[in-house]
Amino acid sequence: MTAEDPLSLDDLTTALDARLADADARLAREYPGANTARQPVHTVYVPADRIRPGLAADWGRDALTALDEFAPKAADLAEVTGLSESAVAEALPRVRAKLTREPIEDLRADLEDGYGNRGDEAEDADVASAAGAFCADLEAGTATPYFGIRMKGMEAAGRHRGIRSLTLFLQTLLERRGSLPDNLVLTLPKITSVEQVEAMAWVCERLEKRFDLPEGRLRFELQIETPQSILLQDGTAAVARMIGASQGRASALHYGTYDYSAACGITAAYQSLAHPVADHAKAVMQLAAAGTGVWLSDGGSNILPVGGRAEVHDAWRLHSGLVRRSLERGYYQGWDLHPNQLPMRFLATYAFYREAFAPAAARLKAYFGAVAGGVMDEPATAQALASALVNGLRCGALDEDEIEEHTGTDTATLLALATRRVGQEQ
């Protein structure tokens, strides 16, 4: 600074902070960083009238039966999936344990496409029954880590029924338990305008007042399955505006494979979460969600592993490849629709994280200064490496002891790094 400068350095920096104060506040509000909670690796959709206590355990037993019948040896699964036999052998005991202990991570009672329109009396009864089943599992200590409903959306034809079911579902949970469970998840489908998300946020606010819930208690997923939820007429990204319109209530973006593909004119034979129209939509979703704390979920495959050995193996091969593809592209959650899909969900997921483990742990050990390494990673890359290990630990692919041994640091430090806000100083 020279004598001719009108401001001292302190005055200049103070004025600079004032100039950027609004932008700083907006950045903190709109991009709070990663969600620190455990993200499920999948969501299982079951029509609401089929939800019952103990359903998750039944699905796990069915999945194990399918493994024993159609792929009793690691070599069988290696042939189906294209994984090495050693990778399958390493992951398979964990998969079997998972199917016994926690076969479903996120269970959704479906009141939308998988359920249809059955009239008020039937839907009221099914909503109350599903809520009762969830409560029974909570009381028995067998509830899935996340559960909830997919209501009918905000389109004119279904919105009244959707809100009626949502209200009844919450009311039943509160009457049965006295409070809402922490792991409750709500899904809003068929979104065709930003205003529908605003309306859902408004409904949540009113229901919080009605049931004397804390402000902001009700959050919801946005199911992205229409072109109008990706691109507005003016060319802007609708999904980014929708996250903002949720007023902090959006918890996740779920890609709806078949509705979206059909709306884009893709014939049924080629509708897939690997189609280019799907990749475009999910890339937009990924950009919109980055840094917001909103999770991403890919869709599912409607090619079910049922029938004879050849049919099951073909479906498993497809599903395994799609799960792996999603993981490689940064989509760490997807949908499953049948018990026989669970073995490939967990095998592909566990193989992915175990394959990533050794190199990620070595690079993190070097990053933390415990050893000299051949790669000099920046904080953002170290964050991604830590996220892979944390995600692998939470789903059961990795163990805490092996992570700490190979990284030279504790899991709490890794979690802090994995959930660090992008741009935050170390």
Tab-separated table of N, CA and C in Angstrom, residues 15-96:
chain	number	residue	atom	x	y	z
A	15	ALA	N	-13.991	-3.989	3.794
A	15	ALA	CA	-14.953	-3.634	2.752
A	15	ALA	C	-15.216	-4.823	1.829
A	16	LEU	N	-14.169	-5.613	1.570
A	16	LEU	CA	-14.329	-6.790	0.726
A	16	LEU	C	-15.260	-7.810	1.379
A	17	ASP	N	-15.088	-8.033	2.686
A	17	ASP	CA	-15.973	-8.957	3.393
A	17	ASP	C	-17.418	-8.479	3.340
A	18	ALA	N	-17.611	-7.174	3.500
A	18	ALA	CA	-18.967	-6.630	3.437
A	18	ALA	C	-19.562	-6.801	2.042
A	19	ARG	N	-18.726	-6.614	1.032
A	19	ARG	CA	-19.201	-6.728	-0.344
A	19	ARG	C	-19.665	-8.147	-0.659
A	20	LEU	N	-18.980	-9.142	-0.093
A	20	LEU	CA	-19.271	-10.541	-0.393
A	20	LEU	C	-20.120	-11.219	0.684
A	21	ALA	N	-20.592	-10.471	1.666
A	21	ALA	CA	-21.330	-11.074	2.783
A	21	ALA	C	-22.567	-11.826	2.307
A	22	ASP	N	-23.333	-11.225	1.426
A	22	ASP	CA	-24.547	-11.881	0.940
A	22	ASP	C	-24.210	-13.141	0.152
A	23	ALA	N	-23.168	-13.075	-0.674
A	23	ALA	CA	-22.763	-14.241	-1.458
A	23	ALA	C	-22.250	-15.348	-0.541
A	24	ASP	N	-21.502	-14.983	0.495
A	24	ASP	CA	-21.014	-15.978	1.457
A	24	ASP	C	-22.174	-16.667	2.165
A	25	ALA	N	-23.161	-15.881	2.569
A	25	ALA	CA	-24.324	-16.442	3.270
A	25	ALA	C	-25.128	-17.359	2.349
A	26	ARG	N	-25.268	-16.940	1.096
A	26	ARG	CA	-26.013	-17.756	0.147
A	26	ARG	C	-25.288	-19.075	-0.128
A	27	LEU	N	-23.970	-19.017	-0.261
A	27	LEU	CA	-23.184	-20.230	-0.499
A	27	LEU	C	-23.336	-21.200	0.673
A	28	ALA	N	-23.253	-20.690	1.893
A	28	ALA	CA	-23.383	-21.548	3.069
A	28	ALA	C	-24.776	-22.163	3.164
A	29	ARG	N	-25.763	-21.388	2.755
A	29	ARG	CA	-27.152	-21.866	2.844
A	29	ARG	C	-27.464	-22.886	1.750
A	30	GLU	N	-27.042	-22.614	0.522
A	30	GLU	CA	-27.425	-23.449	-0.611
A	30	GLU	C	-26.468	-24.612	-0.851
A	31	TYR	N	-25.231	-24.491	-0.371
A	31	TYR	CA	-24.239	-25.550	-0.570
A	31	TYR	C	-23.583	-25.892	0.765
A	32	PRO	N	-24.330	-26.517	1.670
A	32	PRO	CA	-23.800	-26.789	3.010
A	32	PRO	C	-22.776	-27.908	3.067
A	33	GLY	N	-22.602	-28.639	1.974
A	33	GLY	CA	-21.644	-29.741	1.977
A	33	GLY	C	-22.356	-31.078	2.063
A	34	ALA	N	-21.567	-32.138	2.172
A	34	ALA	CA	-22.109	-33.497	2.121
A	34	ALA	C	-22.985	-33.794	3.329
A	35	ASN	N	-23.969	-34.625	3.099
A	35	ASN	CA	-24.802	-35.150	4.180
A	35	ASN	C	-23.967	-36.159	4.960
A	36	THR	N	-23.862	-35.996	6.263
A	36	THR	CA	-22.986	-36.856	7.061
A	36	THR	C	-23.635	-38.178	7.453
A	37	ALA	N	-24.939	-38.344	7.187
A	37	ALA	CA	-25.619	-39.582	7.561
A	37	ALA	C	-25.225	-40.723	6.624
A	38	ARG	N	-25.560	-41.912	7.022
A	38	ARG	CA	-25.322	-43.092	6.194
A	38	ARG	C	-26.310	-43.115	5.039
A	39	GLN	N	-25.810	-43.209	3.813
A	39	GLN	CA	-26.680	-43.328	2.657
A	39	GLN	C	-26.906	-44.802	2.346
A	40	PRO	N	-28.172	-45.213	2.185
A	40	PRO	CA	-28.414	-46.619	1.824
A	40	PRO	C	-27.892	-46.916	0.431
A	41	VAL	N	-27.522	-48.167	0.187
A	41	VAL	CA	-27.019	-48.539	-1.132
A	41	VAL	C	-28.156	-48.807	-2.108
A	42	HIS	N	-29.363	-48.980	-1.567
A	42	HIS	CA	-30.509	-49.242	-2.447
A	42	HIS	C	-31.804	-48.836	-1.744
A	43	THR	N	-32.850	-48.695	-2.554
A	43	THR	CA	-34.211	-48.567	-2.060
A	43	THR	C	-35.028	-49.692	-2.675
A	44	VAL	N	-35.771	-50.392	-1.842
A	44	VAL	CA	-36.638	-51.474	-2.295
A	44	VAL	C	-38.077	-50.970	-2.297
A	45	TYR	N	-38.719	-51.032	-3.457
A	45	TYR	CA	-40.106	-50.595	-3.597
A	45	TYR	C	-41.030	-51.813	-3.589
A	46	VAL	N	-41.999	-51.796	-2.672
A	46	VAL	CA	-42.971	-52.880	-2.549
A	46	VAL	C	-44.362	-52.255	-2.497
A	47	PRO	N	-45.322	-52.729	-3.287
A	47	PRO	CA	-46.678	-52.186	-3.198
A	47	PRO	C	-47.166	-52.163	-1.749
A	48	ALA	N	-47.841	-51.098	-1.370
A	48	ALA	CA	-48.181	-50.873	0.030
A	48	ALA	C	-48.988	-52.011	0.630
A	49	ASP	N	-49.835	-52.647	-0.178
A	49	ASP	CA	-50.668	-53.724	0.367
A	49	ASP	C	-49.867	-54.987	0.666
A	50	ARG	N	-48.598	-55.041	0.238
A	50	ARG	CA	-47.755	-56.210	0.498
A	50	ARG	C	-46.758	-55.975	1.638
A	51	ILE	N	-46.752	-54.782	2.194
A	51	ILE	CA	-45.860	-54.496	3.320
A	51	ILE	C	-46.387	-55.218	4.555
A	52	ARG	N	-45.495	-55.928	5.226
A	52	ARG	CA	-45.882	-56.665	6.432
A	52	ARG	C	-44.682	-56.721	7.381
A	53	PRO	N	-44.929	-56.956	8.666
A	53	PRO	CA	-43.802	-57.117	9.588
A	53	PRO	C	-42.915	-58.281	9.152
A	54	GLY	N	-41.612	-58.084	9.245
A	54	GLY	CA	-40.684	-59.158	8.895
A	54	GLY	C	-40.433	-59.326	7.416
A	55	LEU	N	-40.918	-58.400	6.583
A	55	LEU	CA	-40.740	-58.543	5.138
A	55	LEU	C	-39.267	-58.565	4.756
A	56	ALA	N	-38.455	-57.713	5.364
A	56	ALA	CA	-37.034	-57.650	5.008
A	56	ALA	C	-36.342	-58.986	5.245
A	57	ALA	N	-36.618	-59.604	6.382
A	57	ALA	CA	-36.005	-60.902	6.675
A	57	ALA	C	-36.454	-61.952	5.677
A	58	ASP	N	-37.718	-61.902	5.278
A	58	ASP	CA	-38.214	-62.844	4.274
A	58	ASP	C	-37.485	-62.655	2.944
A	59	TRP	N	-37.284	-61.411	2.551
A	59	TRP	CA	-36.544	-61.143	1.316
A	59	TRP	C	-35.112	-61.679	1.424
A	60	GLY	N	-34.491	-61.515	2.576
A	60	GLY	CA	-33.138	-62.015	2.757
A	60	GLY	C	-33.064	-63.524	2.610
A	61	ARG	N	-34.030	-64.229	3.199
A	61	ARG	CA	-34.062	-65.693	3.072
A	61	ARG	C	-34.288	-66.112	1.617
A	62	ASP	N	-35.183	-65.413	0.941
A	62	ASP	CA	-35.422	-65.733	-0.476
A	62	ASP	C	-34.163	-65.504	-1.314
A	63	ALA	N	-33.437	-64.425	-1.010
A	63	ALA	CA	-32.217	-64.123	-1.755
A	63	ALA	C	-31.153	-65.194	-1.529
A	64	LEU	N	-31.027	-65.653	-0.286
A	64	LEU	CA	-30.060	-66.711	0.011
A	64	LEU	C	-30.448	-68.014	-0.675
A	65	THR	N	-31.741	-68.290	-0.722
A	65	THR	CA	-32.207	-69.488	-1.421
A	65	THR	C	-31.845	-69.428	-2.898
A	66	ALA	N	-32.005	-68.248	-3.498
A	66	ALA	CA	-31.649	-68.082	-4.915
A	66	ALA	C	-30.155	-68.292	-5.124
A	67	LEU	N	-29.334	-67.769	-4.212
A	67	LEU	CA	-27.890	-67.984	-4.318
A	67	LEU	C	-27.558	-69.466	-4.269
A	68	ASP	N	-28.137	-70.150	-3.298
A	68	ASP	CA	-27.843	-71.577	-3.132
A	68	ASP	C	-28.303	-72.396	-4.328
A	69	GLU	N	-29.396	-71.986	-4.948
A	69	GLU	CA	-29.942	-72.751	-6.058
A	69	GLU	C	-29.233	-72.460	-7.369
A	70	PHE	N	-28.938	-71.195	-7.620
A	70	PHE	CA	-28.469	-70.819	-8.953
A	70	PHE	C	-26.970	-70.513	-9.028
A	71	ALA	N	-26.317	-70.312	-7.884
A	71	ALA	CA	-24.877	-70.030	-7.899
A	71	ALA	C	-24.272	-70.455	-6.566
A	72	PRO	N	-24.210	-71.748	-6.300
A	72	PRO	CA	-23.742	-72.218	-4.994
A	72	PRO	C	-22.251	-72.008	-4.749
A	73	LYS	N	-21.463	-71.768	-5.805
A	73	LYS	CA	-20.015	-71.629	-5.656
A	73	LYS	C	-19.556	-70.254	-6.152
A	74	ALA	N	-18.428	-69.813	-5.616
A	74	ALA	CA	-17.854	-68.539	-6.050
A	74	ALA	C	-17.574	-68.552	-7.548
A	75	ALA	N	-17.180	-69.693	-8.062
A	75	ALA	CA	-16.876	-69.790	-9.496
A	75	ALA	C	-18.116	-69.524	-10.340
A	76	ASP	N	-19.286	-69.945	-9.838
A	76	ASP	CA	-20.533	-69.690	-10.571
A	76	ASP	C	-20.794	-68.193	-10.679
A	77	LEU	N	-20.626	-67.483	-9.576
A	77	LEU	CA	-20.865	-66.039	-9.569
A	77	LEU	C	-19.814	-65.298	-10.371
A	78	ALA	N	-18.589	-65.789	-10.347
A	78	ALA	CA	-17.539	-65.159	-11.148
A	78	ALA	C	-17.873	-65.252	-12.635
A	79	GLU	N	-18.388	-66.415	-13.044
A	79	GLU	CA	-18.767	-66.587	-14.438
A	79	GLU	C	-19.922	-65.656	-14.813
A	80	VAL	N	-20.882	-65.496	-13.904
A	80	VAL	CA	-22.051	-64.655	-14.172
A	80	VAL	C	-21.670	-63.189	-14.254
A	81	THR	N	-20.852	-62.724	-13.315
A	81	THR	CA	-20.592	-61.293	-13.169
A	81	THR	C	-19.380	-60.792	-13.920
A	82	GLY	N	-18.455	-61.684	-14.274
A	82	GLY	CA	-17.211	-61.246	-14.883
A	82	GLY	C	-16.166	-60.830	-13.877
A	83	LEU	N	-16.501	-60.898	-12.580
A	83	LEU	CA	-15.511	-60.639	-11.538
A	83	LEU	C	-14.557	-61.827	-11.432
A	84	SER	N	-13.374	-61.583	-10.885
A	84	SER	CA	-12.456	-62.690	-10.667
A	84	SER	C	-13.008	-63.582	-9.559
A	85	GLU	N	-12.654	-64.846	-9.620
A	85	GLU	CA	-13.137	-65.774	-8.591
A	85	GLU	C	-12.632	-65.377	-7.213
A	86	SER	N	-11.419	-64.832	-7.153
A	86	SER	CA	-10.874	-64.413	-5.859
A	86	SER	C	-11.652	-63.221	-5.292
A	87	ALA	N	-12.065	-62.291	-6.164
A	87	ALA	CA	-12.850	-61.145	-5.698
A	87	ALA	C	-14.204	-61.600	-5.186
A	88	VAL	N	-14.817	-62.544	-5.888
A	88	VAL	CA	-16.107	-63.067	-5.433
A	88	VAL	C	-15.939	-63.809	-4.115
A	89	ALA	N	-14.903	-64.637	-4.027
A	89	ALA	CA	-14.675	-65.411	-2.805
A	89	ALA	C	-14.448	-64.502	-1.609
A	90	GLU	N	-13.793	-63.353	-1.829
A	90	GLU	CA	-13.545	-62.417	-0.740
A	90	GLU	C	-14.838	-61.729	-0.298
A	91	ALA	N	-15.693	-61.391	-1.257
A	91	ALA	CA	-16.901	-60.631	-0.932
A	91	ALA	C	-18.066	-61.511	-0.519
A	92	LEU	N	-18.123	-62.739	-1.004
A	92	LEU	CA	-19.316	-63.565	-0.830
A	92	LEU	C	-19.695	-63.817	0.627
A	93	PRO	N	-18.754	-64.115	1.529
A	93	PRO	CA	-19.168	-64.299	2.933
A	93	PRO	C	-19.824	-63.045	3.514
A	94	ARG	N	-19.359	-61.877	3.100
A	94	ARG	CA	-19.968	-60.634	3.560
A	94	ARG	C	-21.380	-60.477	2.981
A	95	VAL	N	-21.532	-60.870	1.714
A	95	VAL	CA	-22.845	-60.783	1.082
A	95	VAL	C	-23.839	-61.684	1.803
A	96	ARG	N	-23.431	-62.902	2.079
A	96	ARG	CA	-24.323	-63.835	2.763
A	96	ARG	C	-24.666	-63.334	4.162
